[in-house]
XYZ file of N, CA and C in Angstrom:
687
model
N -69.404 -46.339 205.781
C -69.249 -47.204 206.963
C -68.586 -48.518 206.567
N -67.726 -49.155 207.300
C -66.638 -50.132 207.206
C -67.837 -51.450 207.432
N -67.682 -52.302 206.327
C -68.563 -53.499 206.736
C -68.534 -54.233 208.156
N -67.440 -54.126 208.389
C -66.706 -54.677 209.220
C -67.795 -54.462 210.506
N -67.657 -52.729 210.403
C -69.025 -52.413 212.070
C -70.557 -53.075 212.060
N -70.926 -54.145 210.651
C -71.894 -54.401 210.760
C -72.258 -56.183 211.088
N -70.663 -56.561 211.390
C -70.475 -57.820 211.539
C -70.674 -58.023 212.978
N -71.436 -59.339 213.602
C -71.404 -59.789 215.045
C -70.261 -60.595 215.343
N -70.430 -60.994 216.345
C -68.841 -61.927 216.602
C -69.694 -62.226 218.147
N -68.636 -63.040 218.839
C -67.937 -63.770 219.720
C -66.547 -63.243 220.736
N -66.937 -62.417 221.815
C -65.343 -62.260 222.871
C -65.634 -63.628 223.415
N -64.125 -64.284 223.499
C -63.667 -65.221 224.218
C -63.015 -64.518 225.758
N -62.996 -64.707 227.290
C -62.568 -64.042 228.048
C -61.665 -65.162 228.487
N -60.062 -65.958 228.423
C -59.511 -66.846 228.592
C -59.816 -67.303 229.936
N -59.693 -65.596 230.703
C -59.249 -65.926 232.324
C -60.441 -66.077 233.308
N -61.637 -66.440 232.446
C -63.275 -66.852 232.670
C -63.979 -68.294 232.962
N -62.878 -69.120 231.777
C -62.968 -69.923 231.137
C -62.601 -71.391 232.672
N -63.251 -72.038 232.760
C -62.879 -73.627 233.658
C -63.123 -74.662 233.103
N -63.001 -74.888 231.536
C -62.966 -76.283 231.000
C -64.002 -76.737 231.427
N -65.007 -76.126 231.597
C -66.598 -77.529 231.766
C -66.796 -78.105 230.493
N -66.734 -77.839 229.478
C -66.722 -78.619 228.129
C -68.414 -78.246 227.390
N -68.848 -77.520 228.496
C -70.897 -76.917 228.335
C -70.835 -76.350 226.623
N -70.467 -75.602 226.334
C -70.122 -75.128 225.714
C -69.840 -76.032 224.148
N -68.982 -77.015 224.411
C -68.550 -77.857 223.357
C -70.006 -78.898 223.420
N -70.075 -79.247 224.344
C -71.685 -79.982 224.519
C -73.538 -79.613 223.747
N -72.648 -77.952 224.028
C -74.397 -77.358 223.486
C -74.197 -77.001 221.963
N -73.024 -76.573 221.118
C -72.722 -77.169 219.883
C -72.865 -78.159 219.470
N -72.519 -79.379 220.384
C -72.787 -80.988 219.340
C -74.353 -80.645 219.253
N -75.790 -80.607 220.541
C -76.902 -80.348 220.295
C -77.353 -79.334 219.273
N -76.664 -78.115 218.912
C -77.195 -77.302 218.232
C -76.869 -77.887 216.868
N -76.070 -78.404 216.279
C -75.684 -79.262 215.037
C -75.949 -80.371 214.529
N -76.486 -80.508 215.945
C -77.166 -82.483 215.923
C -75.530 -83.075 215.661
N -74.483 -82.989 216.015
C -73.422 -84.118 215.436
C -73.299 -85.365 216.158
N -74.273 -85.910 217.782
C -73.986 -86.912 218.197
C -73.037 -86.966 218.795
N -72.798 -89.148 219.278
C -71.756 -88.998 219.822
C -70.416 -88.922 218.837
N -68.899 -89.371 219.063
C -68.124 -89.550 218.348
C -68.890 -90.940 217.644
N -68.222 -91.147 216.672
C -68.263 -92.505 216.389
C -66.757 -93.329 216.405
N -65.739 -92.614 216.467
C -64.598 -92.940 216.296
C -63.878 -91.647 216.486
N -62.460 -91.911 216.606
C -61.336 -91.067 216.559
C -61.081 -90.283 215.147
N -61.713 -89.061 215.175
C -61.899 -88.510 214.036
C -60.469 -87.992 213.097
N -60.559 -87.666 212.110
C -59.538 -86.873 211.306
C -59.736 -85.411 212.168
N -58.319 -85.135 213.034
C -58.955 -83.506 214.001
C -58.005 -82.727 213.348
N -58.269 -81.255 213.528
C -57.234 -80.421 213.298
C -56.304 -80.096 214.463
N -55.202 -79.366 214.015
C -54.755 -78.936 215.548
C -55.272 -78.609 216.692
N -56.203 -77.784 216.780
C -56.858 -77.369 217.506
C -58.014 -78.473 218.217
N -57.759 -79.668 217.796
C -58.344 -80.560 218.214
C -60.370 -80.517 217.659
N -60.441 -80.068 216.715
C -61.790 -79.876 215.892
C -62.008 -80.970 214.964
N -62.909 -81.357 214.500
C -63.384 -82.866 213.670
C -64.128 -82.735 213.022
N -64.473 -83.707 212.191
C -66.155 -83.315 211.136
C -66.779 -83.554 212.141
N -66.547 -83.906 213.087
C -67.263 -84.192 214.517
C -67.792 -83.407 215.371
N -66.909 -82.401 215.420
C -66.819 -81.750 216.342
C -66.543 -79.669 215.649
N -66.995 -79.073 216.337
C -66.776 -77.576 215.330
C -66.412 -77.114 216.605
N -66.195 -77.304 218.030
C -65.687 -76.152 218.554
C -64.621 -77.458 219.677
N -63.890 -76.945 220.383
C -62.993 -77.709 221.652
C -62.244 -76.817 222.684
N -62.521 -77.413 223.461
C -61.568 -76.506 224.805
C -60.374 -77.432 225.121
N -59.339 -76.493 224.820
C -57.767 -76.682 224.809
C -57.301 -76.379 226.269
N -56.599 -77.374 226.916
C -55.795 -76.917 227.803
C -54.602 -76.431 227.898
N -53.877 -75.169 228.153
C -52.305 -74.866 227.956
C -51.956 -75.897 229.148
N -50.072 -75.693 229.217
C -49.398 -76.332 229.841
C -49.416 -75.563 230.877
N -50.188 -74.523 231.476
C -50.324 -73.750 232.337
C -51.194 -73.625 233.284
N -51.983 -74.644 232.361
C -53.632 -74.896 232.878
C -54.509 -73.882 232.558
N -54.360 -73.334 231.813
C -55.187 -72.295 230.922
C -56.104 -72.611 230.029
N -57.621 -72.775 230.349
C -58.421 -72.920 229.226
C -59.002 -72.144 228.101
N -59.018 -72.749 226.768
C -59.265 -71.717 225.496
C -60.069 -72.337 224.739
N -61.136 -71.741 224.622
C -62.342 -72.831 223.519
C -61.928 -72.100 221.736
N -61.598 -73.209 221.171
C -60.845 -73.126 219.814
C -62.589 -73.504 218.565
N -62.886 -72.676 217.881
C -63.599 -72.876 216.795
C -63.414 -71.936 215.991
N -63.742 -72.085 214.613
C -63.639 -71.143 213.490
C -63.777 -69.487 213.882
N -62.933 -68.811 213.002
C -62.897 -67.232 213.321
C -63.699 -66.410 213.008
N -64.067 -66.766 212.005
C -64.851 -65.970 210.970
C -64.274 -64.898 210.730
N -62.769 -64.911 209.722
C -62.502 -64.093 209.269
C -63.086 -62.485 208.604
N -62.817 -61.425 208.965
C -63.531 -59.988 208.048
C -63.416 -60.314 206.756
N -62.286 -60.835 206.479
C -61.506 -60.959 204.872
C -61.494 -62.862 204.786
N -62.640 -63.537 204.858
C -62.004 -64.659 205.126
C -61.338 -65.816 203.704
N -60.085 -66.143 203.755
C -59.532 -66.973 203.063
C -60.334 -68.146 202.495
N -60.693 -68.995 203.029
C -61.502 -70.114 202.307
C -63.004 -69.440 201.368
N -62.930 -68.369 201.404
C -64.256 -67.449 201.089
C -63.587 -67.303 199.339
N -62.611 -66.246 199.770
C -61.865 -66.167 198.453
C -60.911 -67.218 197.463
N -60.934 -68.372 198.029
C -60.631 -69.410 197.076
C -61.333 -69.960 196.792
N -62.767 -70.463 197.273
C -63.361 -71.400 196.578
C -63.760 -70.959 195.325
N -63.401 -71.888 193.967
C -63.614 -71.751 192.951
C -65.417 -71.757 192.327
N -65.969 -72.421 193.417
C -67.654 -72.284 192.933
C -68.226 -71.669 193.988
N -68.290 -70.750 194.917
C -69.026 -69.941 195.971
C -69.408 -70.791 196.995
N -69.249 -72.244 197.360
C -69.419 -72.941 198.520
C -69.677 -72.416 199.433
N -68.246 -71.367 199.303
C -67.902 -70.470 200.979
C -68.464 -69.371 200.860
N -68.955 -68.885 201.771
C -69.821 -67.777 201.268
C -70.009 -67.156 202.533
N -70.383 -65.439 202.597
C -70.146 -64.846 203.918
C -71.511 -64.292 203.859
N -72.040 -64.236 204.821
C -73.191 -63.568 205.050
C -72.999 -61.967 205.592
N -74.393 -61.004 205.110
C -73.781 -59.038 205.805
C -73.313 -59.244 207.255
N -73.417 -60.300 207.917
C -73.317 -60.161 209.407
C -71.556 -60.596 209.829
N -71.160 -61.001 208.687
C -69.599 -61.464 208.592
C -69.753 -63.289 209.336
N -71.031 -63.644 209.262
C -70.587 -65.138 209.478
C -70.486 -65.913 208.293
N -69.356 -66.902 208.670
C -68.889 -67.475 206.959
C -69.916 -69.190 207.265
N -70.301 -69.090 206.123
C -71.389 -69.958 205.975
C -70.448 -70.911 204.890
N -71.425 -72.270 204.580
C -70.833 -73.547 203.369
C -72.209 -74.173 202.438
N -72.017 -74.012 201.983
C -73.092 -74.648 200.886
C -72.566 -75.773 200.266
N -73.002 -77.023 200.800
C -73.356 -78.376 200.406
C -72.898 -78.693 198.897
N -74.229 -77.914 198.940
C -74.467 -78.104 196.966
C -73.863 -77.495 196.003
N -73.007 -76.794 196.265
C -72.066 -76.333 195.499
C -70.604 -77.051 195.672
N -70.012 -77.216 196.626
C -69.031 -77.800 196.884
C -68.229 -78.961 195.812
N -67.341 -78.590 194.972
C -66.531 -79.923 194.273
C -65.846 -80.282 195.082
N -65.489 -79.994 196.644
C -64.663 -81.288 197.233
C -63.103 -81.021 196.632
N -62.817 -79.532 196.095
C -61.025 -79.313 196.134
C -60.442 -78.943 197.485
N -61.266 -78.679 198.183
C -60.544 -78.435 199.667
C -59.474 -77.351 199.798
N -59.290 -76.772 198.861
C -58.896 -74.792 198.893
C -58.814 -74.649 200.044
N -60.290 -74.580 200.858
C -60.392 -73.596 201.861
C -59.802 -74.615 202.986
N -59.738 -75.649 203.013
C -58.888 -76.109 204.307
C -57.011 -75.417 203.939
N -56.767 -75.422 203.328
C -55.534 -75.264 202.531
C -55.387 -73.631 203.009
N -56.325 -73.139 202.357
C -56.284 -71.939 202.718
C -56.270 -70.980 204.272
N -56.926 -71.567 205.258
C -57.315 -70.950 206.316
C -56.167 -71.138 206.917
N -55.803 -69.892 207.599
C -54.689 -69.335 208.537
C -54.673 -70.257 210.205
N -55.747 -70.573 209.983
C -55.665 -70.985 211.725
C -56.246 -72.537 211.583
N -56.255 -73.004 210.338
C -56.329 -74.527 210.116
C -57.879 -74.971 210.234
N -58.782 -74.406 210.587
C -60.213 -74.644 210.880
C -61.189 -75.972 210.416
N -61.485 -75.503 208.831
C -62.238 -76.778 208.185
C -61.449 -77.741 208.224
N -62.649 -79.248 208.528
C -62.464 -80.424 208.391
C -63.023 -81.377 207.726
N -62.887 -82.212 207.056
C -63.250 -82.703 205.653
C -63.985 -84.288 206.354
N -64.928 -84.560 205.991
C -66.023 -85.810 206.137
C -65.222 -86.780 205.235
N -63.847 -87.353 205.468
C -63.316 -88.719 204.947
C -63.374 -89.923 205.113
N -64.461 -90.003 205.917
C -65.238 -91.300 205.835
C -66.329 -91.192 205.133
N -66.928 -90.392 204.781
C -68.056 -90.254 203.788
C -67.710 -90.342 202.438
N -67.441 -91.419 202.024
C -67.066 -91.251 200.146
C -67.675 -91.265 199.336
N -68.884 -91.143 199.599
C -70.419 -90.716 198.477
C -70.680 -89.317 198.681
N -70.613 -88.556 199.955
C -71.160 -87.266 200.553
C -70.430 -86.655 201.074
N -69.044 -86.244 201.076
C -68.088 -86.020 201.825
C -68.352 -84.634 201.765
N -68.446 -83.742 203.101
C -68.737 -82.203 203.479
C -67.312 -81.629 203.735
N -67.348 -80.111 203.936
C -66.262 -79.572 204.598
C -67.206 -78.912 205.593
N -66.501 -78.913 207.003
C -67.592 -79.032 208.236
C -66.630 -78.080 209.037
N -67.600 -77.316 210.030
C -67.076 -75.749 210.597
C -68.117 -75.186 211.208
N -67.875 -74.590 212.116
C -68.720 -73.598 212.898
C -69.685 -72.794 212.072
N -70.888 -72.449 212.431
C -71.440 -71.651 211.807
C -71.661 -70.114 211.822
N -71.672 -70.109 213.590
C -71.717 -69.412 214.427
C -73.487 -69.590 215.037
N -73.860 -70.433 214.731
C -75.080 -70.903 215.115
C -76.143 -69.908 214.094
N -75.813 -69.876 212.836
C -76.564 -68.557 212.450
C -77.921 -68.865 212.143
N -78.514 -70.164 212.064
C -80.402 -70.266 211.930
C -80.572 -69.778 213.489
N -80.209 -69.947 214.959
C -79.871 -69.464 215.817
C -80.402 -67.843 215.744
N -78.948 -67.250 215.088
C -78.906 -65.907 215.484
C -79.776 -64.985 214.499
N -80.333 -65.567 213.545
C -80.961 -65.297 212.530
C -82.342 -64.673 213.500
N -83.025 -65.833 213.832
C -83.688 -66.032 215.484
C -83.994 -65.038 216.074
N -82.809 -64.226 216.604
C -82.451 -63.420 217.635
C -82.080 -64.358 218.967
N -81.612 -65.479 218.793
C -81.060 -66.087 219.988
C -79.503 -66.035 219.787
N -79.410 -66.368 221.246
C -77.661 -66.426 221.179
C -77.079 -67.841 220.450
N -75.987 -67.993 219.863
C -75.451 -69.089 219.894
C -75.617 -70.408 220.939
N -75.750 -71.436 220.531
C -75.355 -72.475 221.558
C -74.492 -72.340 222.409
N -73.011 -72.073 221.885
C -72.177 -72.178 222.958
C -72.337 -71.073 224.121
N -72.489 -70.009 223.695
C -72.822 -68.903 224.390
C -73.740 -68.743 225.528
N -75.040 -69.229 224.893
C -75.982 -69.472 225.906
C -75.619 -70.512 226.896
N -74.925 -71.153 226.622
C -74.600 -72.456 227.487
C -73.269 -72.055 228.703
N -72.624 -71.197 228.487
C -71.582 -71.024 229.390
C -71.698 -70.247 230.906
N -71.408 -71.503 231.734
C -71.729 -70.553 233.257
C -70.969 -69.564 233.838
N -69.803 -69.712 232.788
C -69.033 -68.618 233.856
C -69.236 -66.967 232.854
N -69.954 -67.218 231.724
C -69.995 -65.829 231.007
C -68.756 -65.392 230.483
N -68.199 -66.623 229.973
C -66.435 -66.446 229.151
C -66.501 -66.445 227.835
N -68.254 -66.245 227.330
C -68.196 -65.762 226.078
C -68.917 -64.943 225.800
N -68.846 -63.693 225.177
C -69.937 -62.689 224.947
C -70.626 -62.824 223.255
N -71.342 -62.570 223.009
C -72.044 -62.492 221.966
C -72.514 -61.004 221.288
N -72.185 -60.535 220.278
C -72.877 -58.921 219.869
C -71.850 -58.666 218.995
N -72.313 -57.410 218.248
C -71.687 -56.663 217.540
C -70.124 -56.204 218.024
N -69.322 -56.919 216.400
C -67.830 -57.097 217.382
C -67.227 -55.650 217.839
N -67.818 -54.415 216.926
C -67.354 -53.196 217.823
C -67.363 -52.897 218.926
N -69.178 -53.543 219.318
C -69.266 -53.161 221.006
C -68.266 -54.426 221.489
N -68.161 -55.409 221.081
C -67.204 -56.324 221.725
C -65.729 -56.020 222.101
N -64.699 -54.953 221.336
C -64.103 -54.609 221.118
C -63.809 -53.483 222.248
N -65.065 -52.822 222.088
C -65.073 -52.038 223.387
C -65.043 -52.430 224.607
N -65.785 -53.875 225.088
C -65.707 -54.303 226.345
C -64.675 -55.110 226.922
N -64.034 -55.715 225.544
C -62.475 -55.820 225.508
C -61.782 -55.206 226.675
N -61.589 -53.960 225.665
C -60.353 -52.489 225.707
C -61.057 -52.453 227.694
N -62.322 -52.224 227.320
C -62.855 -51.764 229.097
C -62.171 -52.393 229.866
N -62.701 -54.081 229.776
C -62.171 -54.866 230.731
C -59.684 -54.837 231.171
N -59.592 -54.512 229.998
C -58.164 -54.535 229.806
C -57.401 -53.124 231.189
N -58.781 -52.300 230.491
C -58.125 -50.840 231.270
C -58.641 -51.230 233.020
N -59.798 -51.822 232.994
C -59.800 -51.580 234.281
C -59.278 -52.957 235.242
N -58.395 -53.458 234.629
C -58.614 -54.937 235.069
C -56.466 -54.679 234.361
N -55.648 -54.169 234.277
C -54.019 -54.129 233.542
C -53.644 -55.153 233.756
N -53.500 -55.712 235.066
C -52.819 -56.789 235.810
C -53.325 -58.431 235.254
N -54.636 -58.511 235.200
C -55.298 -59.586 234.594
C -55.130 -59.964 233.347
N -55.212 -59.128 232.392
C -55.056 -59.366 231.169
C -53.767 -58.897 230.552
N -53.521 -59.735 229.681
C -52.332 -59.211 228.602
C -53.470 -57.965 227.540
N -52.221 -57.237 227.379
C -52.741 -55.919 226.465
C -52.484 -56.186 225.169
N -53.502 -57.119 224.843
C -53.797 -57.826 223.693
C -55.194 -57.913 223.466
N -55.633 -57.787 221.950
C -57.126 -58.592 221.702
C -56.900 -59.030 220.347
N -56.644 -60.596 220.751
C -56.683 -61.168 219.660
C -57.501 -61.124 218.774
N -56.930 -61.226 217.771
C -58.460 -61.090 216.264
C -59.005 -59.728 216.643
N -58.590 -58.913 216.910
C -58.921 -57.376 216.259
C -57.946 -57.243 214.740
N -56.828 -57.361 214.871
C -56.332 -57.165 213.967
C -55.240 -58.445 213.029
N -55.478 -59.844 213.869
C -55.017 -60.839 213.296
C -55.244 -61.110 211.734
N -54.806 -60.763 210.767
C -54.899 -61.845 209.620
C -56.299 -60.724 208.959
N -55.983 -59.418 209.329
C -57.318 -58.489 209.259
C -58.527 -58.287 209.606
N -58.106 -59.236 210.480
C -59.520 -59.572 212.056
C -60.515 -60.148 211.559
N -60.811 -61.115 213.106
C -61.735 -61.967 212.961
C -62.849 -61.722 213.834
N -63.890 -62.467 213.875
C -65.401 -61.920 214.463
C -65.200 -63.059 216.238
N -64.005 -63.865 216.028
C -63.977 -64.236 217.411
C -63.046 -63.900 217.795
N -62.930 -62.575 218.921
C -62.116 -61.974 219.734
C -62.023 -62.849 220.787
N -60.610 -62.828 221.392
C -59.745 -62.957 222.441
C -59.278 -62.657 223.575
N -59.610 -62.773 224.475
C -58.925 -61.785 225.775
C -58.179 -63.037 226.374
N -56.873 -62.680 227.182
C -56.253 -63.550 227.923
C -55.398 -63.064 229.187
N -54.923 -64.000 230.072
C -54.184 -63.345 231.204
C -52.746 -64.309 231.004
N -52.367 -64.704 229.843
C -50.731 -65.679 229.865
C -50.643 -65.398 228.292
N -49.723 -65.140 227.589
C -49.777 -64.754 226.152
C -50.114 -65.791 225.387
N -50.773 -65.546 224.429
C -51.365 -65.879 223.863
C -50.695 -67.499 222.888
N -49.563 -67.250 222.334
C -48.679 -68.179 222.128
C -48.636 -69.126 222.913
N -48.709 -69.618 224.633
C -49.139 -70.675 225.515
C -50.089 -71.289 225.423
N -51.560 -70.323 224.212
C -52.312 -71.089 224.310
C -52.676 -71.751 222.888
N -51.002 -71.605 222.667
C -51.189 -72.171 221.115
C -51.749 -71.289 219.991
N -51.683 -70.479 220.140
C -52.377 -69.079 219.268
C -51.034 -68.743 218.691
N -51.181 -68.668 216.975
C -50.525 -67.954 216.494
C -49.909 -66.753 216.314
N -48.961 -65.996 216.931
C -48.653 -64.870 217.266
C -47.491 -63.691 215.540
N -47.526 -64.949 214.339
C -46.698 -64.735 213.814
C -47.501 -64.382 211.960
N -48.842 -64.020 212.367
C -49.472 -64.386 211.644
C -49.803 -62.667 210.511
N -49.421 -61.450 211.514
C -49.446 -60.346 210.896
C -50.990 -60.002 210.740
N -51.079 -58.627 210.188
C -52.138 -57.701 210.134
C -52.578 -57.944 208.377
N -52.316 -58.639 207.392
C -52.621 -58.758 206.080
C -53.507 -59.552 206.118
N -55.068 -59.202 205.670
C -55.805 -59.938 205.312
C -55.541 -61.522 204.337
N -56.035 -62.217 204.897
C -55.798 -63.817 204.105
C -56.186 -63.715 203.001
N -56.837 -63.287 202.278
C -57.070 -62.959 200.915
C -56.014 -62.845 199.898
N -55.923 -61.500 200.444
C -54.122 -61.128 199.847
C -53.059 -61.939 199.486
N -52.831 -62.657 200.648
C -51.767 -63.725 200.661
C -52.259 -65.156 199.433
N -53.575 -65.149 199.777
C -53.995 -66.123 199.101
C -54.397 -66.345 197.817
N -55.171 -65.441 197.540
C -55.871 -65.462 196.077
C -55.280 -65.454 194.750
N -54.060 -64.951 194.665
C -53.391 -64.920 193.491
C -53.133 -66.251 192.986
N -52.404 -66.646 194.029
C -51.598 -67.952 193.435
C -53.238 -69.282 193.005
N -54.190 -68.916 193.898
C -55.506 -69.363 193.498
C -56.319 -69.090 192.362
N -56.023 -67.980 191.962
C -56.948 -67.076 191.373
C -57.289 -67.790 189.391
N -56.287 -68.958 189.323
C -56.689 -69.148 188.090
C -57.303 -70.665 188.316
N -57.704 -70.731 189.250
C -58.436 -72.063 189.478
C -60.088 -72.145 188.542
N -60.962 -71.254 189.239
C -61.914 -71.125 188.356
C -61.517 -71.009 186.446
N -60.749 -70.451 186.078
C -60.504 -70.431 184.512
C -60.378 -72.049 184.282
N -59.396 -73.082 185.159
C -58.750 -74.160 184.598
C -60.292 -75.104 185.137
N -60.805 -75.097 185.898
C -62.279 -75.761 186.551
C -63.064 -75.860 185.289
């Protein structure tokens, strides 16, 4: 059996989605991160040591809540030179504190730009990211964001059955959705699937990114870091 069927995930449903921000709200509570304190160091996707998840507006008016993927194969996993990054059987990619030297690989590394680095902290500086709420799901509860969303534009479960309700919704619904699911097979798929009704590229989604696990691409040219460490 493919590890892969034993990983949970996250469907995103785009054409669900109305920017209430609930969602980005019940993450800051589930993380404790507060308010801003300032205009953070963000990634594209508009994410912060501040902040681990954001809802993006296209130029279309299309809303898309942007947080970490949790790669199958994930890149910042396979570069860190001391195990920081680390994946749990459920495929959520976890960070360990206490291991961390602070080379920042895995921002470097990740395909979709994710981790964000605590550069105002110059005694304690973290690399900071979604968890997927996993003391949460550990639990048996849903994620924060999940539980928090009124319109049900995010599903929670095992990404096969997710995959399936995907494909369902696609077949019975042609017109609504593009015949796409993102992160099934992006970058060797990720545990947060995609559904949308405007391609995906409008919503700032990388469309150029291929079916090769990030690993691959990555690890070699990495791979003598631990020897020189």
């Amino acid at each position: 059996m493919s590890l892969a069927l034993k990983h949970v995930g996250v469907l995103v449903d785009v054409t669900r989605c109305i920017g209430c921000n609930q969602c980005v709200e019940a993450c800051v509570a589930a993380n404790d991160l507060g308010e801003l304190r300032h205009t953070p160091q963000q990634a594209p996707d508009g994410l912060s040591d501040q902040r681990f998840a954001a809802i993006v507006e296209s130029p279309q008016g299309a809303y898309v809540r942007k947080a970490c993927r949790h790669c199958l194969q994930p890149a910042c996993v396979s570069v860190c030179p001391v195990g920081a990054m680390l994946q749990t059987p459920e495929g959520v990619v976890l960070y360990d504190y206490a291991k961390c030297m602070g080379c920042r690989y895995c921002m470097i590394a990740c395909p979709f730009e994710i981790p964000t680095y605590e550069y105002d902290e110059p005694l304690s500086p973290r690399v900071m990211k979604c968890d997927m709420c996993h003391a949460r799901i550990s639990q048996g509860q849903l994620p924060g964001c999940v539980a928090a969303c009124p319109m049900e534009a995010l599903t929670f479960g095992k990404r096969e059955d997710l995959i399936d309700i995907a494909r369902e919704r696609i077949r019975n619904s042609p017109g609504k959705y593009v015949k796409h699911i993102y992160g099934e097979r992006e970058m060797g798929g990720t545990s947060w699937l995609y559904l949308s009704g405007v391609p995906f590229a409008e919503l700032g989604m990388r469309e150029d990114l291929g079916v090769t696990p990030a690993p691959e691409l990555t690890s070699g040219a990495l791979s003598v870091v631990p020897i020189v460490a």
